[in-house]
Tab-separated table of C-alpha atoms and ligand atoms in Angstrom:
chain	number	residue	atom	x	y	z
A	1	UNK	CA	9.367	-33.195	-19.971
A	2	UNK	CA	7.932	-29.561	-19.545
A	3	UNK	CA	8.847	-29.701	-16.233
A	4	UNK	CA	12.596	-29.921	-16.929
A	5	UNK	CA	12.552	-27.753	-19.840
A	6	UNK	CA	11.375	-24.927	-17.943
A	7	UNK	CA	13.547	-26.159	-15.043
A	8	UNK	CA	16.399	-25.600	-17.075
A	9	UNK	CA	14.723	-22.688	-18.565
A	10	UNK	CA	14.992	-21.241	-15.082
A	11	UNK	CA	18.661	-22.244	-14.284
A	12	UNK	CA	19.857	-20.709	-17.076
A	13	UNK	CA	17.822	-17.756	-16.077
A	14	UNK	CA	19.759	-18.056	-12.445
A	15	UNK	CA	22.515	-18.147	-13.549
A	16	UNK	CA	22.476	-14.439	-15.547
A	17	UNK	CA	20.660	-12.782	-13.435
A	18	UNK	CA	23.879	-13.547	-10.669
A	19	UNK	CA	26.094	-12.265	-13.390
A	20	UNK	CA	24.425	-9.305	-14.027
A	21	UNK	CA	24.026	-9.157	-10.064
A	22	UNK	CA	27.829	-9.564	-9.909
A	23	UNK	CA	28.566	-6.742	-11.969
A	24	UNK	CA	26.068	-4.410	-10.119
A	25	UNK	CA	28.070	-5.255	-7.139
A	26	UNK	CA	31.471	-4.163	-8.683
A	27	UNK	CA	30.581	-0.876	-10.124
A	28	UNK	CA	28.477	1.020	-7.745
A	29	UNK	CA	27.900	4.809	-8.404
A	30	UNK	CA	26.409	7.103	-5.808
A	31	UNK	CA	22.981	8.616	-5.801
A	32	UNK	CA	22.723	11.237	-8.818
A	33	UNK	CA	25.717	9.530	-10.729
A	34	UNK	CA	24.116	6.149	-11.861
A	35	UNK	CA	25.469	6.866	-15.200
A	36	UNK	CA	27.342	3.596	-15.962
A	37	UNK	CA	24.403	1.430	-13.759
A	38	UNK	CA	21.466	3.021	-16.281
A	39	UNK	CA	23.421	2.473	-19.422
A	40	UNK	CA	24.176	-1.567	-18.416
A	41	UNK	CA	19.932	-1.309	-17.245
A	42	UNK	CA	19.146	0.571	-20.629
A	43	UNK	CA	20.993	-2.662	-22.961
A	44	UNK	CA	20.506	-5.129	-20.933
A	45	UNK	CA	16.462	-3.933	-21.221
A	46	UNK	CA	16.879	-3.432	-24.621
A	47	UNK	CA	18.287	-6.416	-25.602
A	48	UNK	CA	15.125	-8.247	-24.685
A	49	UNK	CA	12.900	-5.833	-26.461
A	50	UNK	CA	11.587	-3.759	-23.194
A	51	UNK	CA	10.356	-0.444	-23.975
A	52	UNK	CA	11.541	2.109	-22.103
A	53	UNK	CA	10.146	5.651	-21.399
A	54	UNK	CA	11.421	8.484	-23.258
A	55	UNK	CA	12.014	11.003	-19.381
A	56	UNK	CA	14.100	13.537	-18.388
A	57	UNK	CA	16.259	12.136	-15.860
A	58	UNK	CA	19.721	12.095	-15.783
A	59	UNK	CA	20.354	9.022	-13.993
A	60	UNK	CA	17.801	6.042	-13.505
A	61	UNK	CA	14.910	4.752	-15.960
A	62	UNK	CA	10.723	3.899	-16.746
A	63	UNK	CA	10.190	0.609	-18.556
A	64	UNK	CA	6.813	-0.514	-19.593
A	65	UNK	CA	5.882	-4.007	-20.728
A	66	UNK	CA	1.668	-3.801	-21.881
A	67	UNK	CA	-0.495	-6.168	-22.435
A	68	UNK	CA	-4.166	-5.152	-22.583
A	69	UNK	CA	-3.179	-1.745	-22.688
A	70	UNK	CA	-6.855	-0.595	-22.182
A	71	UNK	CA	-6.335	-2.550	-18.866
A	72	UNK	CA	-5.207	-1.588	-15.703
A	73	UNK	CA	-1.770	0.406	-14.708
A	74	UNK	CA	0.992	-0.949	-12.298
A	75	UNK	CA	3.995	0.165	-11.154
A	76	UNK	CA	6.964	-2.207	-9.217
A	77	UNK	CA	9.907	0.420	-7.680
A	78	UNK	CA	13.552	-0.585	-7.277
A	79	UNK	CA	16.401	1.733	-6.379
A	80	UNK	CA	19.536	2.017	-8.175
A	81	UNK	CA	22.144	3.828	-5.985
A	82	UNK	CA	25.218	2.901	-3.704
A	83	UNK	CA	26.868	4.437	-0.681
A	84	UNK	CA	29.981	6.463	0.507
A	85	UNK	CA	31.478	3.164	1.973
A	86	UNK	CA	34.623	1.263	1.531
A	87	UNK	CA	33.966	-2.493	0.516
A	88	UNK	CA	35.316	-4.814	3.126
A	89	UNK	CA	33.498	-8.193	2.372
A	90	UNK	CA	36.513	-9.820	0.489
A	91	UNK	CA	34.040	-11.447	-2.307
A	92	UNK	CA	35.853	-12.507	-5.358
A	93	UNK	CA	33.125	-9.641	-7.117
A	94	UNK	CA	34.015	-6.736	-4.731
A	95	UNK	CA	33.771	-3.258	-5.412
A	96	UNK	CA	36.259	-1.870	-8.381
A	97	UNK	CA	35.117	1.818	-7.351
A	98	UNK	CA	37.278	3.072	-4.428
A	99	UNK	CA	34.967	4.004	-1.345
A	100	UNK	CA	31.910	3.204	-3.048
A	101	UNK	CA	30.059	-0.065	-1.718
A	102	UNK	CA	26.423	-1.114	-2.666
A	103	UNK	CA	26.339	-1.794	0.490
A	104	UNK	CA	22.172	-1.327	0.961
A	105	UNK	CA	21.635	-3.959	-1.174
A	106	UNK	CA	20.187	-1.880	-4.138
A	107	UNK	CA	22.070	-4.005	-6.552
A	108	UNK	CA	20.352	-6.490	-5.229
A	109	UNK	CA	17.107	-5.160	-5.769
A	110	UNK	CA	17.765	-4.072	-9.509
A	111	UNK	CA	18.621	-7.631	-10.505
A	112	UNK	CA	15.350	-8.834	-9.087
A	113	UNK	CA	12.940	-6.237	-10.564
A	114	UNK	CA	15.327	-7.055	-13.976
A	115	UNK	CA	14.843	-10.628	-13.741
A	116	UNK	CA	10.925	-9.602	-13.494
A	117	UNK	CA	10.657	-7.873	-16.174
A	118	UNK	CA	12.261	-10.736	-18.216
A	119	UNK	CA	9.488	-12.971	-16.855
A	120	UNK	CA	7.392	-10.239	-17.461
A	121	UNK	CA	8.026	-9.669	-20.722
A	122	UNK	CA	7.506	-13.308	-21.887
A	123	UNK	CA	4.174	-13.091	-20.682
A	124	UNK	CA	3.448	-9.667	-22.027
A	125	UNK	CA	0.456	-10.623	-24.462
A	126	UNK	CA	-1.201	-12.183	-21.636
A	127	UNK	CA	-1.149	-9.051	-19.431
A	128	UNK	CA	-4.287	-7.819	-18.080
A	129	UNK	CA	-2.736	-4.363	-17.920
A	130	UNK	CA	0.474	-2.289	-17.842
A	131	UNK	CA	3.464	-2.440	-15.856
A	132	UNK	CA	5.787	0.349	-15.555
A	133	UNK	CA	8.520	-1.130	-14.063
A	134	UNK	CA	10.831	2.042	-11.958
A	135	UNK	CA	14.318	1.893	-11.779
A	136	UNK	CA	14.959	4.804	-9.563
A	137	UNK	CA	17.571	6.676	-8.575
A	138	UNK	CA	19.400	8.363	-5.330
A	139	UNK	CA	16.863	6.473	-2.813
A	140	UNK	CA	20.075	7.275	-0.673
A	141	UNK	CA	19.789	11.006	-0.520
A	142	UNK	CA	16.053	10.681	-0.566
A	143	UNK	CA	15.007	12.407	-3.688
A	144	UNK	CA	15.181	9.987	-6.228
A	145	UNK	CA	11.345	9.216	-6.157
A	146	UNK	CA	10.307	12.832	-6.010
A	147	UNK	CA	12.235	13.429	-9.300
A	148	UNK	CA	10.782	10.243	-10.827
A	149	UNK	CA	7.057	11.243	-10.215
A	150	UNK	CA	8.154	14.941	-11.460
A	151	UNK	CA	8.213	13.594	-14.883
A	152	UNK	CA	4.588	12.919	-14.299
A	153	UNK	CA	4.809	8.664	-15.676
A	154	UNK	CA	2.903	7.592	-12.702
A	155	UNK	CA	0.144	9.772	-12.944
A	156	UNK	CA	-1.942	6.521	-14.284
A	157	UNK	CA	-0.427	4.256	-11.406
A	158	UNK	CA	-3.314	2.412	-9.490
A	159	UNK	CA	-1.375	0.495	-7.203
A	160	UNK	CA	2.781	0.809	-6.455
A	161	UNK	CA	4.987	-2.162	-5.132
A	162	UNK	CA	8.770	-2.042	-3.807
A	163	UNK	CA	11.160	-4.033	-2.231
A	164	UNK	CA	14.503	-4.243	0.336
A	165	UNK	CA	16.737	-6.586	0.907
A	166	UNK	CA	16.700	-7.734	4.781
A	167	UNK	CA	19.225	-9.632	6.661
A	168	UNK	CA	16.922	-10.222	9.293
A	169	UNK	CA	14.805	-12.582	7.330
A	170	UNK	CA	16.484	-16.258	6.093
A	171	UNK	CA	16.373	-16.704	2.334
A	172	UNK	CA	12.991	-17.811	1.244
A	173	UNK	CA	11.193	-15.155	3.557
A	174	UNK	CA	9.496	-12.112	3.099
A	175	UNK	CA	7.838	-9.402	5.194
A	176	UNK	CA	5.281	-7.320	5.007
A	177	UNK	CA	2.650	-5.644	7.186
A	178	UNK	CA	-0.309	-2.849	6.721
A	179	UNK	CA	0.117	0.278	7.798
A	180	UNK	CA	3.654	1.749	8.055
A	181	UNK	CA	6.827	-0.578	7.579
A	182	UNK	CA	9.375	2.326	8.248
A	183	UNK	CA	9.232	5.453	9.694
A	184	UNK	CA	9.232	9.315	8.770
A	185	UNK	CA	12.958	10.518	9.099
A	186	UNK	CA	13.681	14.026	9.861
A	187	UNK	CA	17.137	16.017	11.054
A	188	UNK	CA	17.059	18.809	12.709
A	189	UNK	CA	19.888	21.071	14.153
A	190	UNK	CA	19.450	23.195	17.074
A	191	UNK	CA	21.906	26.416	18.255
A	192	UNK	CA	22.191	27.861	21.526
A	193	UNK	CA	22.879	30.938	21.854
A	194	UNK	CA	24.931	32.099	25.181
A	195	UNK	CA	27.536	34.963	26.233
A	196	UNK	CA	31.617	33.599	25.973
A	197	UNK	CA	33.676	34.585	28.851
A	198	UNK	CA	36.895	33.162	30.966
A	199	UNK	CA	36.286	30.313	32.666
A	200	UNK	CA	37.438	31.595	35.828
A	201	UNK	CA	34.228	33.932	35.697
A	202	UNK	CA	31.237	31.984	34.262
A	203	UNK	CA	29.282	34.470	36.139
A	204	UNK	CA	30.323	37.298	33.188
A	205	UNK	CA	28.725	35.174	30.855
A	206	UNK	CA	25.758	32.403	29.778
A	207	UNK	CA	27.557	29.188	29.818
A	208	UNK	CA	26.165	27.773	26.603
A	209	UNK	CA	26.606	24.163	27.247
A	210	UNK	CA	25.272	23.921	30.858
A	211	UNK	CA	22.270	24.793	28.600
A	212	UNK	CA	23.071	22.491	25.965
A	213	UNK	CA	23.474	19.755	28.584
A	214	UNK	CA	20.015	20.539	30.269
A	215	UNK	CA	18.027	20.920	26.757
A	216	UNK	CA	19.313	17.087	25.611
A	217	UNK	CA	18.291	15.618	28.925
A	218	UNK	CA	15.049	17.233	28.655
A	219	UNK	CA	14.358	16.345	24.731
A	220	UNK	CA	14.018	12.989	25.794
A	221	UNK	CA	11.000	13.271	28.042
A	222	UNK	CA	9.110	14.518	24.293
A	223	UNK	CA	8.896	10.175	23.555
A	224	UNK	CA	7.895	9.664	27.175
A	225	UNK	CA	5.656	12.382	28.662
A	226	UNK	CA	3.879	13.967	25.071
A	227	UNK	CA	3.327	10.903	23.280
A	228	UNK	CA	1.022	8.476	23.276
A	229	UNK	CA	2.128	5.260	25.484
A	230	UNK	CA	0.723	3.111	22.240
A	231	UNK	CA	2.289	5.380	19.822
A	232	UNK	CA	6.127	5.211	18.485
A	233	UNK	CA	8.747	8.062	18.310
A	234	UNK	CA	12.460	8.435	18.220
A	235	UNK	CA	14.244	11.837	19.472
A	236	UNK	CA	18.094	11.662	19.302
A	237	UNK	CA	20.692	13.963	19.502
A	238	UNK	CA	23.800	12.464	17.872
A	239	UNK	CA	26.268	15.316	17.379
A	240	UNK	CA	27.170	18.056	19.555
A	241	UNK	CA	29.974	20.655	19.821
A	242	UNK	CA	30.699	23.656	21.414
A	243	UNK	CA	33.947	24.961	22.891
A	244	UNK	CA	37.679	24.270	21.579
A	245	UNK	CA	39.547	24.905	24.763
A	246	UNK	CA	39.698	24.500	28.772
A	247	UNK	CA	39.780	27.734	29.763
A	248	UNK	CA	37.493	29.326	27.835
A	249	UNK	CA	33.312	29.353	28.420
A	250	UNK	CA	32.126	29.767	24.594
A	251	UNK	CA	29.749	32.144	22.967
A	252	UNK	CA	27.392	28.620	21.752
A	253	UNK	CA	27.041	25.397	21.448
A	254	UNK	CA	25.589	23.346	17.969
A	255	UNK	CA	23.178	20.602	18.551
A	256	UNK	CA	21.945	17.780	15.588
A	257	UNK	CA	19.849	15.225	15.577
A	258	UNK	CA	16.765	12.952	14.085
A	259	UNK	CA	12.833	12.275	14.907
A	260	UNK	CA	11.781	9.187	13.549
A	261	UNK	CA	8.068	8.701	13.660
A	262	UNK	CA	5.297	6.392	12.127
A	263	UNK	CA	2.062	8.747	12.124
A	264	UNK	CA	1.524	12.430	10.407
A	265	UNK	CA	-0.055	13.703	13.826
A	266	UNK	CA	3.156	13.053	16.219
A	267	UNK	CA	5.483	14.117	13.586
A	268	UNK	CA	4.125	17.470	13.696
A	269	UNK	CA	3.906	17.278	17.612
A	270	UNK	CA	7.107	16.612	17.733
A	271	UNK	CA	9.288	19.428	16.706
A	272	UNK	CA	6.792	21.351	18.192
A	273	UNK	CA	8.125	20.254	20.881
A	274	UNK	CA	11.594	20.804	20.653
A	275	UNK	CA	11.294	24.118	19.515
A	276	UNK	CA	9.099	24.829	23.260
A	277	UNK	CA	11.198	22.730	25.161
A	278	UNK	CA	15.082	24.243	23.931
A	279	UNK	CA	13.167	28.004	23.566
A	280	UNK	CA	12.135	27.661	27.650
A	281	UNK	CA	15.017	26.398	28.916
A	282	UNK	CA	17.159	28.576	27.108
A	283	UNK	CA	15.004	31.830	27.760
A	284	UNK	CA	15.224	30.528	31.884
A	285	UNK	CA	18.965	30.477	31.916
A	286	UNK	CA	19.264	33.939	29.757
A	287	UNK	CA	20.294	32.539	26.425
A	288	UNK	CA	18.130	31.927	23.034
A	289	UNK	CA	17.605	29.194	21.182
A	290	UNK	CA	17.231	28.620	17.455
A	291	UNK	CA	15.690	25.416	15.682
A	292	UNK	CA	16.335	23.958	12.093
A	293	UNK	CA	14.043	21.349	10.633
A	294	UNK	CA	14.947	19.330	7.654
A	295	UNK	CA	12.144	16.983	6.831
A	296	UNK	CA	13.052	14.026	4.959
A	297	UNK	CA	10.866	11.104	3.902
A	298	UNK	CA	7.249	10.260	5.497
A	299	UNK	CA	6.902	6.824	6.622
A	300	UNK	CA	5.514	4.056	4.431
A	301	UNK	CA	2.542	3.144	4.510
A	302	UNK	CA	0.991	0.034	2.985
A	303	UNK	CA	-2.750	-0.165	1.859
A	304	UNK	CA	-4.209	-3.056	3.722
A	305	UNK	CA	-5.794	-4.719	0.069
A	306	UNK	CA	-2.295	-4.875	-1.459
A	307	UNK	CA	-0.347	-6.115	1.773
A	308	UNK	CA	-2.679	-9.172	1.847
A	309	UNK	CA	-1.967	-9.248	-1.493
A	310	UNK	CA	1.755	-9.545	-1.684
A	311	UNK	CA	1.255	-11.688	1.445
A	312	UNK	CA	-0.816	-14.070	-0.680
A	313	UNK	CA	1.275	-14.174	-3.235
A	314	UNK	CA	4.346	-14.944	-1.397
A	315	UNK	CA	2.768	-17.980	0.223
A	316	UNK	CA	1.408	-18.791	-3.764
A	317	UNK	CA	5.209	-18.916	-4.719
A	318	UNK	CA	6.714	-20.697	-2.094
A	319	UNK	CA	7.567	-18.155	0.130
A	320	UNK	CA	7.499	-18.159	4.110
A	321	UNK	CA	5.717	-14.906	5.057
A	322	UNK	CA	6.129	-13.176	8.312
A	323	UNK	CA	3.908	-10.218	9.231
A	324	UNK	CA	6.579	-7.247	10.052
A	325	UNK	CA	6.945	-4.959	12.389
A	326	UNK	CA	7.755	-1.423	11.689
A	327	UNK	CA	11.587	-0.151	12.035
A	328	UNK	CA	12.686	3.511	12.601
A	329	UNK	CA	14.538	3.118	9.459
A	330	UNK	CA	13.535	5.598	6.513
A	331	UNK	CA	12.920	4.692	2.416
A	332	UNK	CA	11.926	7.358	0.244
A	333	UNK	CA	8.877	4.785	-1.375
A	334	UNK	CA	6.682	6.518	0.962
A	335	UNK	CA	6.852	9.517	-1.060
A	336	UNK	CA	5.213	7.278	-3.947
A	337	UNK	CA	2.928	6.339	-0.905
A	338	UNK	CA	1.604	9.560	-0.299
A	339	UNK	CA	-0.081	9.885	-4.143
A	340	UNK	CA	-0.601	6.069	-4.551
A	341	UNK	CA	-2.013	2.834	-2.829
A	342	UNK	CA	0.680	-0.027	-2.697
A	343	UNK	CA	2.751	-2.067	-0.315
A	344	UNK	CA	6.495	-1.882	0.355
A	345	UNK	CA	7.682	-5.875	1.133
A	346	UNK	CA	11.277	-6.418	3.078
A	347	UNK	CA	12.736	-10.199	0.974
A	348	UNK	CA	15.233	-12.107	2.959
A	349	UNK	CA	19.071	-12.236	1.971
A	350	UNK	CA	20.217	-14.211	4.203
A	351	UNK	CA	22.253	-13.325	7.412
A	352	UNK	CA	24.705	-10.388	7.266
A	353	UNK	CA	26.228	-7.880	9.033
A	354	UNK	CA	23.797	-4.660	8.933
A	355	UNK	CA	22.739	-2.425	6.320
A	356	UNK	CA	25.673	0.096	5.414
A	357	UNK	CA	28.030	-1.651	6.778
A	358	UNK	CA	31.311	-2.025	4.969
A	359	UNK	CA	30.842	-6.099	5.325
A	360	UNK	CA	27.571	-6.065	4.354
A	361	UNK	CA	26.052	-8.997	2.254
A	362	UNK	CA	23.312	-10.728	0.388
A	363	UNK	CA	22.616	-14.612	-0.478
A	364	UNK	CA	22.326	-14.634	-4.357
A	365	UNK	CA	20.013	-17.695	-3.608
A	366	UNK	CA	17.473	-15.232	-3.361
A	367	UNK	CA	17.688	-13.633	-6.482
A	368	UNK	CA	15.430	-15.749	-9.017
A	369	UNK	CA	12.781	-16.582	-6.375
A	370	UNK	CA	12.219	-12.943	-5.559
A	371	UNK	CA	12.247	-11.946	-9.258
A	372	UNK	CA	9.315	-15.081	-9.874
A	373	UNK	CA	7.514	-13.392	-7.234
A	374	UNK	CA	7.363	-9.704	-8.283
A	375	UNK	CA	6.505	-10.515	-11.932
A	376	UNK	CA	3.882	-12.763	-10.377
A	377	UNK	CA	2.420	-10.040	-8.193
A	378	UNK	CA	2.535	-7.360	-10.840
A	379	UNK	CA	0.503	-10.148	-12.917
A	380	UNK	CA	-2.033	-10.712	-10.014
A	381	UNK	CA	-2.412	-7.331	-8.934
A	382	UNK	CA	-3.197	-6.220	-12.733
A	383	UNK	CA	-5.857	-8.970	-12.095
A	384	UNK	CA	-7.153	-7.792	-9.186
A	385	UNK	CA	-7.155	-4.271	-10.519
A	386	UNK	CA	-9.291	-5.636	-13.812
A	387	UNK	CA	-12.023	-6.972	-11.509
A	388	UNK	CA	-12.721	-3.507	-9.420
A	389	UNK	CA	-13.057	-2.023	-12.760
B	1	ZN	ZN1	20.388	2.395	2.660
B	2	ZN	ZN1	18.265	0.737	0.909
């Protein structure tokens, strides 16, 4: 009898959180204009009596459901933003804003860490702690979780847990691993700097993209020859332009790329590197080089206690668990990283084209297990946190 009450308890659960997922999917805002998305989280939290956080951000939200509030302090991390892409997946729920696509699967995540915090909140009184559940903001653009820990909320966090979506993984499968689970992602833009002439008399000037040409060839002996055969790295150039003629040698030639790296020591080495390698060969053909460096997020990088953890807990609720290995893709939960232990876990969604792309999907069958899992693991790592104490 229990058993199919709370069965149906859980259906009926199901079957609004896919609503709510639905409706996500149709109105996705880009990172810094979550407007609509954090008034639909703000009632729909409300509704069931969630507190939430009284902050100054302009898009994105802090909920906190206590129990023992002398008890320990968690923290479980969604993100809330979409992407510059046109919807092309033809579901009856597609996007209503033109050119805007959650096509990361954020909306995804939000309806799981929701659906938690439902479960959570049932359970509140029997909390052994506090959970500050994150909706955050512009993961996209990679400052969302810099202006969430501005406002100072986690400063009582003892342990930190996010998700992604994964096509990789079959529904009813999650990842996780210690150590890093994506990588450090930085841009950088390089110019060199020659002498324009006619191209009938290259020896009048510094032909900028014979240069250009001889720096990108040589970039790419940084992952071979300076790192670490056991060690991972990723230099790329992907844009380069110089020139807007035939016969006409030009004055320079632009140069962008990325670095992607897992440890703090080789992403320093790195554009080190560059900056010798484009400076020498530039200075030995008579023309100058000048390097930009745009750091963007650090990698992730999960505290062995609370990846066993998750792991656990996954096989606890029903879960297959895989032990992942790290991808060269970047998520700005590593900045939460750097102040906090935690672990970042990858939930499969079920095959799909890849991440950003316009056809881009998720299974809604793993919606309601995922959200039974995280409001479990908040509960178990409150517990855990209670017995170091
Ligand atoms: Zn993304
Ligand atoms: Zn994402």
């Amino acid at each position: 009898m229990e058993n199919e009450r709370l069965l149906k308890v859980m259906q009926r659960l199901e079957e609004e959180l896919i609503t709510v997922y639905r409706k996500f999917h149709q109105l996705p805002e880009l990172s810094n204009e979550e407007f609509q998305t954090t008034k639909t989280l703000r009632e729909l939290l409300t509704a069931v009596g969630i507190r939430i956080l009284d902050l100054p951000l302009a898009t994105g939200l802090v909920a906190e459901i206590a129990g023992d509030t002398k008890g320990p302090v968690v923290a479980i991390r969604c993100d809330i933003d979409a992407l510059p892409v046109q919807e092309e997946t033809g579901l009856p729920y597609q996007s209503l804003n033109q050119g805007k696509m959650h096509a990361c699967g954020h909306d995804f995540h939000m309806t799981v860490i929701l659906g938690a915090a439902y479960l959570l909140r049932q359970r509140e009184r029997a909390l052994a702690g506090t959970v500050k559940i994150i909706f955050q903001p512009a993961e996209e653009t990679g400052h969302g979780a810099e202006a969430i820990m501005q406002t100072g909320v986690l400063s009582d966090v003892q342990a930190i847990f996010g998700l992604h979506s994964q096509p990789h993984l079959p529904v009813g499968t999650i990842g996780t691993c210690t150590g890093p689970l994506t990588a450090a992602v930085d841009r950088f833009e390089l110019d060199i700097i020659g002498v324009g002439t006619h191209a009938a008399e290259p020896d009048k000037g510094i032909d900028p993209i014979v240069v250009a040409a001889h720096v990108v060839t040589a970039l790419q002996t940084i992952v071979s020859r300076n790192i670490n055969a056991f060690d991972q790295g990723l230099v790329s150039v992907t844009h380069i332009k110089s020139g807007n003629t035939w016969n006409v040698i030009p004055q320079s030639a632009f140069l962008e790329g990325t670095v992607r790296t897992l440890k703090a020591e080789t992403r320093k080495l790195i554009p080190a590197k560059i900056k010798q390698i484009s400076e020498g060969i530039a200075a030995s053909f008579g023309a100058r080089a000048e390097l930009r460096w745009y750091p963007g997020p650090p990698a992730t990088n999960n505290t062995a206690k609370w990846a066993k953890l998750a792991a656990q807990v996954g096989e606890e609720t029903g879960y297959e668990v895989r032990e992942e290995i790290p991808w060269l893709g970047g998520e700005d939960f590593a900045y939460y990283q750097e102040k906090m232990p935690g672990a970042f876990i990858n939930v499969g969604t079920g095959q799909s084209y890849a991440h950003h792309h316009p056809k881009f999907s998720i299974d809604e069958a793993a919606i309601l297990h995922s959200a039974r899992y995280f409001s479990r693991l908040a509960e178990q790592v409150l517990l855990a946190l209670e017995k170091d104490i």
